């Protein structure tokens, strides 16, 4: 898919086009900031990065907040936020299939993203929820119907607009992302296995991570501890129980009392079963209560009396403020309270069930206590009662230990089962085939690196990364190291090479690459990158300062320019 056009417009009080940007369907498209001596755009200057942020939102970006919030300063551009909300601004992104270039009646995908709070997501006239929107876009862009990898795990590879995606060629996703997830992503991107296999693999690895997390959580519980510790405790209790049982057998039982003993044994078994249920329910109740306490701590208890004066002063300058600080605090606390109430809805049935089982257990304990063998002679009765009391306590302890072992054994078995399934799936991946495909990619990648830096870097997929406990993909080279100044150029080479690779290997993927902050690249490499773009069979879209690119080729800049902005002509024209 290629980006044909981006249209941004007001819809209130009337429709009014703010920007209509036609992109070059092949080669270089530049969004030029003509303001001289301007710091890199952060959403508060002319807005050269705004265009690509809007494209990202149209392709599944989560929050329109990125258009007016600066992560570095943690500040909002109130003017832009108000403009978007008051005018109900929306963006229309038009995509076309690269196969249809030259066809005047080519089929188009029209994506509309409303750029205000709770705005809609629409594709070809049909409205979608966020998850439906992502799934539909994943089919359009990647022909991928399976759950994994997700759209937002793939798109940042093609639209690099935040610090992580801009500075990292391989580990390009923000936040903590597992090696297994990256493995699934690269197996998909390079078409190492069919999509169903990859999706199933990622689903299993996600379950495995949850299972391992559950094991750690259980082992932190005082009653459960580790499996080895539980088994040692069980052995000690079993030995003591065997000794007591042996001593009890040596006592002279009269046939008459067998019935009472049998009833007592039956009650004991029922009590043990209830204890198992109680342990699980108490664990769940404690966990829910901890979550509730954590949420309560998040509620704001700010004394708003001192802030009232600030709001009054602001009102004098700005006019009527639609929301007071108290409103914001109340809204925040209301949201937390709603979450607490939702969790409490889960807590109440658990507590009710726990209460009922505790009551039932106590009734059985009383019933068991009332079964006495008082017709035996006093000496034998005393010895028997002492032994029975000790045995009952150990039986109870053994039941708790067995239940804990059962819990941990269950998750351990689940873990081993998942590991086994993943290994069986991975047998379908052919390492030789993987290496052949990577070699095709490297033929383009190393050539681009050669042209940029006179060095042949290449990508390696490590088929044994799990056994070696390494990252599945890494960059290697014939000589030299990748320095900070070279990173951007190598990332350009990587993304352009993948564009060519996907085309040659007939892999469905976006045939566009969008990079921000290309000013960091040395002027020589910048010139080479623009030369490379003359021959690519796709789009390379870049926002950039004019004073930087004029040194390359002003004629080329004018040919590649799709939008020019300045202090007097900002993106939203405000």
Coordinates of C-alpha atoms in Angstrom, one line a residue:
X1 CA 0.0 0.0 0.0
X2 CA 1.1 3.6 -0.8
X3 CA -0.1 6.9 0.7
X4 CA -1.8 8.9 -2.0
X5 CA -3.0 11.8 0.0
X6 CA -3.6 13.3 3.5
X7 CA -6.5 15.7 3.9
X8 CA -7.1 17.5 7.3
X9 CA -10.3 19.5 7.7
X10 CA -12.7 21.2 10.1
X11 CA -16.2 19.7 10.3
X12 CA -17.7 22.4 12.6
X13 CA -19.4 24.8 12.1
X14 CA -18.8 24.0 8.4
X15 CA -16.5 21.8 6.4
X16 CA -13.3 23.6 5.6
X17 CA -10.1 21.9 4.3
X18 CA -7.0 22.9 6.3
X19 CA -4.5 20.8 4.5
X20 CA -4.6 18.7 1.3
X21 CA -1.3 17.0 0.9
X22 CA -0.7 14.8 -2.3
X23 CA 2.3 12.5 -1.8
X24 CA 4.7 11.3 -4.5
X25 CA 3.8 7.7 -5.2
X26 CA 7.4 6.9 -5.9
X27 CA 10.6 8.2 -4.3
X28 CA 11.1 11.1 -2.0
X29 CA 8.3 13.3 -0.4
X30 CA 9.4 16.2 1.7
X31 CA 7.5 18.2 4.3
X32 CA 9.7 21.3 4.6
X33 CA 10.0 23.7 7.5
X34 CA 11.2 27.0 5.9
X35 CA 11.6 28.7 9.2
X36 CA 15.3 29.5 9.8
X37 CA 17.1 28.8 13.0
X38 CA 14.2 26.8 14.5
X39 CA 14.6 24.0 17.0
X40 CA 13.2 20.6 16.0
X41 CA 9.5 20.6 16.0
X42 CA 7.8 19.4 19.2
X43 CA 4.2 20.2 18.3
X44 CA 4.6 23.8 19.4
X45 CA 6.3 25.3 16.4
X46 CA 5.3 25.1 12.7
X47 CA 4.1 21.5 12.8
X48 CA 6.2 19.6 10.3
X49 CA 6.1 16.5 12.4
X50 CA 2.3 16.9 12.9
X51 CA 1.6 15.6 9.4
X52 CA 3.3 12.2 10.1
X53 CA 1.8 12.0 13.6
X54 CA -1.6 12.3 11.9
X55 CA -0.7 9.6 9.4
X56 CA 0.3 7.4 12.3
X57 CA -3.1 8.1 14.0
X58 CA -4.9 7.1 10.8
X59 CA -2.9 3.9 10.9
X60 CA -3.9 2.9 14.4
X61 CA -2.1 5.3 16.7
X62 CA -3.9 5.3 20.0
X63 CA -4.2 8.8 21.2
X64 CA -4.8 12.2 19.5
X65 CA -3.0 13.6 22.6
X66 CA 0.3 13.2 20.6
X67 CA -0.8 16.2 18.5
X68 CA -0.7 18.7 21.4
X69 CA 1.2 17.0 24.3
X70 CA 5.0 17.2 24.5
X71 CA 6.5 14.2 26.3
X72 CA 9.8 15.9 27.0
X73 CA 8.3 18.9 28.8
X74 CA 5.1 17.2 29.9
X75 CA 3.2 20.2 28.7
X76 CA 0.1 20.7 26.6
X77 CA -0.4 23.1 23.7
X78 CA -3.8 24.2 24.9
X79 CA -4.5 26.3 21.7
X80 CA -4.2 23.2 19.4
X81 CA -6.2 21.0 21.8
X82 CA -9.0 23.5 21.9
X83 CA -8.8 24.1 18.1
X84 CA -9.2 20.3 17.4
X85 CA -12.1 19.9 19.8
X86 CA -14.0 23.1 19.0
X87 CA -13.7 22.6 15.2
X88 CA -14.2 18.8 15.3
X89 CA -11.1 18.4 13.1
X90 CA -10.7 15.1 11.2
X91 CA -8.1 13.6 9.0
X92 CA -8.6 11.6 5.8
X93 CA -5.8 9.3 4.7
X94 CA -6.1 7.8 1.2
X95 CA -4.2 4.6 0.5
X96 CA -3.8 3.0 -2.9
X97 CA -2.3 -0.4 -3.9
X98 CA 1.1 0.0 -5.6
X99 CA -0.2 -2.4 -8.3
X100 CA -2.7 0.2 -9.4
X101 CA -0.3 3.0 -10.1
X102 CA -1.2 4.5 -13.5
X103 CA -4.7 3.2 -13.3
X104 CA -7.0 6.2 -13.2
X105 CA -9.8 4.1 -11.7
X106 CA -7.6 2.5 -9.1
X107 CA -9.3 1.3 -6.0
X108 CA -8.7 3.4 -2.9
X109 CA -8.8 2.8 0.8
X110 CA -10.1 5.9 2.6
X111 CA -9.4 6.1 6.3
X112 CA -10.9 8.8 8.5
X113 CA -9.7 9.5 12.0
X114 CA -11.4 12.2 14.0
X115 CA -8.7 14.2 15.8
X116 CA -10.6 15.0 19.0
X117 CA -11.5 13.2 22.2
X118 CA -13.6 10.1 21.6
X119 CA -13.4 10.7 17.8
X120 CA -14.5 7.9 15.5
X121 CA -12.4 5.6 13.3
X122 CA -13.8 5.0 9.8
X123 CA -12.6 2.9 6.9
X124 CA -14.4 3.2 3.5
X125 CA -17.5 4.7 5.3
X126 CA -17.8 2.0 8.0
X127 CA -17.2 2.9 11.6
X128 CA -15.0 0.6 13.8
X129 CA -14.0 0.2 17.4
X130 CA -10.3 0.5 18.2
X131 CA -9.7 -3.3 18.1
X132 CA -11.8 -3.7 15.0
X133 CA -9.9 -0.8 13.4
X134 CA -6.6 -2.4 14.1
X135 CA -7.7 -5.8 12.8
X136 CA -9.1 -4.3 9.6
X137 CA -5.9 -2.2 9.0
X138 CA -3.7 -5.3 9.6
X139 CA -5.5 -7.1 6.8
X140 CA -5.3 -4.1 4.5
X141 CA -1.6 -3.4 5.1
X142 CA -0.2 -6.9 5.8
X143 CA -2.9 -9.3 4.7
X144 CA -2.7 -10.7 8.2
X145 CA -5.9 -12.1 9.8
X146 CA -4.2 -13.9 12.8
X147 CA -4.0 -12.2 16.2
X148 CA -0.2 -12.0 16.3
X149 CA 1.9 -10.0 15.6
X150 CA -0.4 -7.0 16.3
X151 CA -0.7 -3.9 14.0
X152 CA 1.0 -1.7 16.6
X153 CA 3.9 -4.1 16.8
X154 CA 4.5 -3.7 13.1
X155 CA 3.6 -0.1 12.1
X156 CA 6.4 1.6 14.1
X157 CA 8.9 -0.2 11.8
X158 CA 7.4 1.8 8.9
X159 CA 6.6 5.1 10.7
X160 CA 9.5 6.1 13.0
X161 CA 8.3 9.1 14.9
X162 CA 9.2 8.6 18.6
X163 CA 12.7 8.4 20.2
X164 CA 12.7 4.6 20.4
X165 CA 11.7 4.0 16.7
X166 CA 14.0 6.7 15.5
X167 CA 17.1 5.6 17.4
X168 CA 16.8 1.8 17.3
X169 CA 16.9 -0.2 14.1
X170 CA 16.0 -3.6 15.5
X171 CA 14.5 -3.0 19.0
X172 CA 12.2 -0.3 17.7
X173 CA 9.2 -0.8 20.0
X174 CA 8.8 1.5 23.1
X175 CA 8.7 -0.1 26.5
X176 CA 9.7 -3.6 27.7
X177 CA 9.1 -6.0 24.8
X178 CA 10.1 -9.7 25.1
X179 CA 12.6 -11.5 22.9
X180 CA 9.8 -13.9 21.9
X181 CA 7.6 -11.0 20.7
X182 CA 10.5 -9.6 18.5
X183 CA 11.1 -13.1 17.2
X184 CA 7.5 -13.4 16.1
X185 CA 7.7 -9.9 14.4
X186 CA 10.9 -10.7 12.4
X187 CA 9.7 -14.2 11.5
X188 CA 6.6 -12.5 10.1
X189 CA 8.4 -9.6 8.4
X190 CA 10.8 -11.9 6.6
X191 CA 8.2 -14.5 5.8
X192 CA 10.1 -17.3 7.6
X193 CA 6.9 -19.3 8.3
X194 CA 3.2 -19.1 7.6
X195 CA 1.0 -16.6 9.5
X196 CA -1.0 -19.2 11.4
X197 CA 2.1 -20.8 12.8
X198 CA 3.6 -17.5 13.8
X199 CA 0.4 -16.4 15.5
X200 CA 0.0 -19.7 17.3
X201 CA 3.7 -19.4 18.5
X202 CA 3.2 -15.9 19.8
X203 CA -0.1 -16.9 21.5
X204 CA 1.7 -19.8 23.2
X205 CA 4.7 -17.6 24.3
X206 CA 2.3 -15.0 25.7
X207 CA 0.6 -17.8 27.7
X208 CA 4.0 -19.1 28.8
X209 CA 5.0 -15.6 30.1
X210 CA 1.8 -15.4 32.0
X211 CA 2.3 -18.8 33.5
X212 CA 5.8 -18.0 34.6
X213 CA 4.5 -14.8 36.2
X214 CA 1.9 -16.8 38.0
X215 CA 4.5 -19.2 39.4
X216 CA 6.5 -16.3 40.8
X217 CA 3.4 -14.8 42.3
X218 CA 2.5 -18.1 44.0
X219 CA 6.0 -18.5 45.3
X220 CA 5.8 -15.1 47.0
X221 CA 2.7 -16.3 49.0
X222 CA 3.7 -17.4 52.5
X223 CA 1.4 -20.5 52.4
X224 CA 2.7 -21.8 49.1
X225 CA 6.5 -21.1 48.8
X226 CA 8.5 -23.0 46.3
X227 CA 7.7 -26.5 45.1
X228 CA 10.9 -28.0 46.5
X229 CA 10.2 -26.5 49.9
X230 CA 6.7 -27.8 49.9
X231 CA 7.8 -31.3 49.0
X232 CA 10.4 -31.3 51.9
X233 CA 7.6 -30.1 54.3
X234 CA 5.3 -32.9 53.0
X235 CA 8.0 -35.5 53.6
X236 CA 8.4 -34.5 57.2
X237 CA 4.7 -34.4 57.8
X238 CA 4.2 -37.8 56.1
X239 CA 6.9 -39.3 58.3
X240 CA 5.3 -38.0 61.5
X241 CA 1.9 -39.1 60.3
X242 CA 3.1 -42.6 59.6
X243 CA 4.6 -42.8 63.0
X244 CA 1.4 -41.6 64.7
X245 CA -0.8 -43.9 62.6
X246 CA 1.4 -46.9 63.5
X247 CA 1.1 -46.1 67.2
X248 CA -2.6 -45.8 66.9
X249 CA -2.9 -49.2 65.3
X250 CA -1.3 -50.7 68.4
X251 CA -4.2 -49.6 70.5
X252 CA -7.0 -52.2 71.0
X253 CA -10.0 -51.0 69.1
X254 CA -13.3 -52.6 69.9
X255 CA -15.4 -53.5 66.8
X256 CA -18.3 -51.3 68.1
X257 CA -16.3 -48.1 67.5
X258 CA -15.3 -48.8 63.9
X259 CA -18.5 -47.0 62.6
X260 CA -17.7 -43.8 64.5
X261 CA -14.1 -43.9 63.2
X262 CA -15.3 -44.4 59.7
X263 CA -17.7 -41.5 60.0
X264 CA -14.9 -39.3 61.4
X265 CA -12.6 -40.3 58.5
X266 CA -15.3 -39.4 56.0
X267 CA -15.8 -36.0 57.7
X268 CA -12.0 -35.4 57.6
X269 CA -11.9 -36.0 53.9
X270 CA -14.8 -33.6 53.3
X271 CA -13.1 -31.0 55.6
X272 CA -9.8 -31.3 53.6
X273 CA -11.7 -30.7 50.3
X274 CA -13.3 -27.5 51.8
X275 CA -9.8 -26.4 53.1
X276 CA -8.5 -26.6 49.6
X277 CA -11.3 -24.4 48.3
X278 CA -10.8 -22.0 51.2
X279 CA -7.1 -21.6 50.4
X280 CA -7.7 -20.7 46.8
X281 CA -10.6 -18.3 47.6
X282 CA -8.6 -16.5 50.3
X283 CA -5.7 -16.1 47.8
X284 CA -8.1 -14.5 45.3
X285 CA -9.8 -12.3 47.9
X286 CA -6.4 -11.0 49.2
X287 CA -5.2 -10.3 45.7
X288 CA -8.4 -8.3 44.9
X289 CA -8.2 -6.4 48.2
X290 CA -4.6 -5.4 47.4
X291 CA -5.6 -4.1 44.0
X292 CA -8.4 -2.1 45.6
X293 CA -6.0 -0.6 48.2
X294 CA -3.5 0.3 45.4
X295 CA -6.3 2.1 43.4
X296 CA -7.4 4.0 46.5
X297 CA -3.9 5.3 46.9
X298 CA -4.1 6.7 43.3
X299 CA -7.1 8.9 44.3
X300 CA -6.1 12.5 44.6
X301 CA -6.5 14.2 48.0
X302 CA -5.1 17.5 46.9
X303 CA -6.3 20.6 48.9
X304 CA -7.8 22.7 46.2
X305 CA -8.4 25.8 48.3
X306 CA -5.0 27.2 47.3
X307 CA -5.6 26.6 43.6
X308 CA -8.9 28.4 43.6
X309 CA -7.1 31.7 43.5
X310 CA -5.1 30.6 40.5
X311 CA -8.3 29.6 38.7
X312 CA -9.9 32.9 39.6
X313 CA -6.9 34.8 38.3
X314 CA -6.8 32.7 35.1
X315 CA -10.5 33.4 34.5
X316 CA -9.8 37.1 34.6
X317 CA -7.3 36.8 31.8
X318 CA -8.8 34.0 29.7
X319 CA -12.5 34.2 30.4
X320 CA -14.8 31.5 31.6
X321 CA -13.1 28.3 32.4
X322 CA -15.3 25.3 31.5
X323 CA -13.8 23.1 34.1
X324 CA -12.5 23.9 37.6
X325 CA -9.6 22.2 39.2
X326 CA -12.1 20.6 41.6
X327 CA -13.9 19.2 38.6
X328 CA -10.7 17.6 37.3
X329 CA -9.9 16.1 40.7
X330 CA -13.5 14.9 41.1
X331 CA -13.4 13.4 37.6
X332 CA -10.0 11.7 38.3
X333 CA -11.3 10.3 41.7
X334 CA -14.6 9.2 40.0
X335 CA -12.7 7.2 37.4
X336 CA -10.7 5.6 40.2
X337 CA -13.9 4.9 42.2
X338 CA -15.5 3.3 39.1
X339 CA -12.5 1.0 38.8
X340 CA -12.7 0.2 42.5
X341 CA -16.5 -0.5 42.2
X342 CA -15.9 -2.8 39.2
X343 CA -13.2 -4.8 41.1
X344 CA -15.5 -4.9 44.2
X345 CA -18.2 -6.5 41.9
X346 CA -15.7 -9.4 41.5
X347 CA -14.8 -9.4 45.2
X348 CA -18.4 -9.7 46.6
X349 CA -19.2 -13.1 45.1
X350 CA -15.8 -14.4 46.1
X351 CA -16.3 -13.3 49.7
X352 CA -19.9 -14.7 49.8
X353 CA -18.6 -18.0 48.5
X354 CA -15.8 -18.0 51.0
X355 CA -18.1 -17.2 53.9
X356 CA -20.5 -20.1 52.9
X357 CA -17.6 -22.6 52.6
X358 CA -16.1 -21.5 56.0
X359 CA -19.5 -21.9 57.6
X360 CA -19.9 -25.4 56.0
X361 CA -16.4 -26.4 57.2
X362 CA -17.1 -25.2 60.8
X363 CA -20.3 -27.2 60.8
X364 CA -18.3 -30.3 59.7
X365 CA -15.7 -29.7 62.4
X366 CA -18.3 -29.5 65.1
X367 CA -19.9 -32.6 63.8
X368 CA -16.6 -34.3 63.8
X369 CA -15.9 -33.1 67.3
X370 CA -19.1 -34.5 68.6
X371 CA -18.3 -38.0 67.4
X372 CA -16.5 -39.3 70.6
X373 CA -15.5 -42.8 71.6
X374 CA -16.4 -42.3 75.3
X375 CA -17.2 -46.0 76.1
X376 CA -13.5 -47.1 76.0
X377 CA -11.7 -47.3 79.2
X378 CA -10.3 -44.0 80.4
X379 CA -6.6 -44.8 79.8
X380 CA -7.1 -46.0 76.3
X381 CA -9.5 -43.1 75.5
X382 CA -7.0 -40.6 76.7
X383 CA -4.2 -42.1 74.5
X384 CA -6.5 -42.4 71.6
X385 CA -7.7 -38.8 71.9
X386 CA -4.1 -37.4 72.1
X387 CA -3.1 -39.4 69.0
X388 CA -6.2 -38.4 67.1
X389 CA -5.7 -34.7 68.0
X390 CA -2.1 -34.8 66.6
X391 CA -3.2 -36.8 63.6
X392 CA -6.0 -34.3 62.8
X393 CA -3.6 -31.4 63.0
X394 CA -1.1 -33.1 60.7
X395 CA -3.9 -34.2 58.4
X396 CA -4.9 -30.6 58.1
X397 CA -1.3 -29.4 57.5
X398 CA -0.8 -32.2 54.9
X399 CA -4.0 -31.2 53.1
X400 CA -2.8 -27.6 52.9
X401 CA 0.6 -28.7 51.6
X402 CA -0.9 -31.1 49.1
X403 CA -3.2 -28.3 47.8
X404 CA -0.2 -26.0 47.4
X405 CA 1.7 -28.7 45.6
X406 CA -1.3 -29.3 43.4
X407 CA -1.5 -25.6 42.5
X408 CA 2.2 -25.3 41.7
X409 CA 2.3 -28.7 40.0
X410 CA -0.6 -27.5 37.8
X411 CA 1.1 -24.4 36.6
X412 CA 4.5 -26.2 36.3
X413 CA 2.7 -28.8 34.1
X414 CA 1.1 -26.0 32.1
X415 CA 4.5 -24.4 31.7
X416 CA 6.1 -27.6 30.5
X417 CA 3.2 -28.3 28.2
X418 CA 3.5 -24.8 26.6
X419 CA 7.3 -25.2 26.2
X420 CA 6.7 -28.5 24.5
X421 CA 4.1 -27.1 22.1
X422 CA 6.4 -24.2 21.2
X423 CA 9.2 -26.6 20.5
X424 CA 7.0 -28.7 18.2
X425 CA 5.8 -25.6 16.4
X426 CA 9.4 -24.4 15.9
X427 CA 10.3 -27.7 14.2
X428 CA 8.3 -26.3 11.3
X429 CA 10.7 -23.5 10.8
X430 CA 13.5 -24.3 8.4
X431 CA 16.8 -22.6 9.5
X432 CA 18.3 -23.1 6.0
X433 CA 15.4 -21.4 4.4
X434 CA 15.6 -18.6 7.0
X435 CA 19.3 -18.0 6.1
X436 CA 18.5 -17.9 2.4
X437 CA 15.9 -15.3 2.8
X438 CA 18.1 -13.1 5.1
X439 CA 20.8 -13.4 2.4
X440 CA 18.4 -11.8 -0.1
X441 CA 17.6 -9.0 2.3
X442 CA 21.3 -8.5 3.0
X443 CA 22.2 -8.2 -0.7
X444 CA 20.1 -4.9 -0.6
X445 CA 21.0 -3.8 2.9
X446 CA 24.7 -4.1 2.6
X447 CA 24.7 -2.3 -0.8
X448 CA 22.9 0.6 0.7
X449 CA 25.3 0.7 3.7
X450 CA 28.2 0.6 1.2
X451 CA 26.9 3.6 -0.6
X452 CA 26.2 5.5 2.6
X453 CA 29.3 4.6 4.7
X454 CA 31.5 2.5 2.4
X455 CA 31.0 -0.4 4.8
X456 CA 29.0 -3.6 4.3
X457 CA 26.8 -4.1 7.3
X458 CA 24.5 -7.1 7.4
X459 CA 21.6 -8.5 9.4
X460 CA 21.8 -11.9 11.1
X461 CA 18.9 -14.1 12.3
X462 CA 20.2 -16.4 15.1
X463 CA 18.3 -19.7 14.8
X464 CA 19.7 -20.8 18.1
X465 CA 18.9 -17.6 20.1
X466 CA 16.9 -19.4 22.8
X467 CA 19.6 -21.9 23.6
X468 CA 22.3 -19.2 23.5
X469 CA 20.0 -16.8 25.5
X470 CA 20.6 -14.0 23.0
X471 CA 18.4 -11.6 21.0
X472 CA 17.0 -13.3 17.8
X473 CA 18.2 -10.6 15.4
X474 CA 21.4 -8.6 15.4
X475 CA 23.6 -6.4 13.2
X476 CA 27.0 -7.6 12.1
X477 CA 29.6 -6.0 9.8
X478 CA 32.8 -6.7 8.0
X479 CA 34.7 -3.9 9.8
X480 CA 34.2 -1.0 12.1
X481 CA 31.4 -0.2 14.5
X482 CA 28.1 1.7 14.2
X483 CA 28.6 5.0 15.9
X484 CA 25.8 7.4 17.1
X485 CA 26.1 9.6 14.0
X486 CA 25.8 6.7 11.7
X487 CA 22.7 5.0 13.3
X488 CA 20.2 7.1 11.4
X489 CA 21.8 6.3 8.1
X490 CA 21.9 2.6 8.8
X491 CA 18.2 2.7 9.9
X492 CA 17.4 4.3 6.5
X493 CA 19.4 1.6 4.7
X494 CA 17.5 -1.1 6.7
X495 CA 14.0 0.3 6.0
X496 CA 14.7 0.9 2.3
X497 CA 16.2 -2.5 2.0
X498 CA 13.2 -4.1 3.6
X499 CA 10.9 -2.2 1.2
X500 CA 12.8 -3.7 -1.7
X501 CA 13.0 -7.2 -0.1
X502 CA 9.2 -7.3 0.6
X503 CA 8.5 -6.4 -3.1
X504 CA 10.9 -9.0 -4.5
X505 CA 9.6 -11.7 -2.1
X506 CA 6.0 -10.8 -2.7
X507 CA 5.3 -10.0 1.0
X508 CA 2.3 -7.8 1.6
X509 CA 3.5 -4.8 3.6
X510 CA 3.4 -1.0 3.4
X511 CA 5.5 0.3 0.5
X512 CA 6.3 3.5 2.4
X513 CA 8.8 4.6 5.0
X514 CA 8.4 7.6 7.2
X515 CA 11.3 9.0 9.2
X516 CA 11.5 12.0 11.5
X517 CA 14.6 14.1 12.5
X518 CA 16.7 13.3 9.5
X519 CA 18.6 16.5 10.3
X520 CA 20.8 14.4 12.6
X521 CA 22.3 12.7 9.5
X522 CA 25.6 14.1 8.1
X523 CA 25.1 16.2 4.9
X524 CA 27.0 13.7 2.8
X525 CA 24.8 10.8 3.9
X526 CA 21.7 13.0 3.5
X527 CA 22.7 13.6 -0.1
X528 CA 23.3 9.8 -0.7
X529 CA 19.9 9.0 0.9
X530 CA 18.1 11.4 -1.5
X531 CA 20.0 9.8 -4.4
X532 CA 18.9 6.3 -3.3
X533 CA 15.3 7.5 -3.2
X534 CA 15.4 8.2 -6.9
X535 CA 15.4 4.4 -7.6
X536 CA 13.2 3.0 -4.8
X537 CA 9.9 1.4 -5.8
X538 CA 8.0 3.0 -3.0
X539 CA 7.7 6.1 -0.9
X540 CA 10.2 7.8 1.5
X541 CA 8.5 10.5 3.5
X542 CA 10.5 13.0 5.6
X543 CA 9.8 16.2 7.5
X544 CA 12.9 18.3 7.4
X545 CA 14.3 21.9 7.8
X546 CA 14.8 23.7 4.5
X547 CA 18.1 25.3 5.6
X548 CA 19.4 21.7 6.1
X549 CA 18.3 20.3 2.7
X550 CA 19.1 23.3 0.6
X551 CA 22.7 22.4 1.0
X552 CA 22.0 19.1 -0.8
X553 CA 20.1 20.2 -4.0
X554 CA 17.5 23.0 -4.0
X555 CA 16.1 21.8 -7.3
X556 CA 15.6 18.3 -5.9
X557 CA 14.0 19.7 -2.8
X558 CA 11.5 21.7 -4.9
X559 CA 10.6 18.6 -6.9
X560 CA 10.2 16.4 -3.8
X561 CA 8.3 18.9 -1.7
X562 CA 4.7 18.1 -0.9
X563 CA 4.2 20.6 1.9
X564 CA 6.0 23.7 3.0
X565 CA 5.5 25.3 6.4
X566 CA 6.7 28.4 8.2
X567 CA 6.0 30.6 11.2
X568 CA 3.4 32.4 9.1
X569 CA 2.0 29.1 7.6
X570 CA 1.8 26.6 10.4
X571 CA 0.2 23.2 9.9
X572 CA -3.2 24.0 11.5
X573 CA -3.0 27.6 10.3
X574 CA -3.5 28.9 13.9

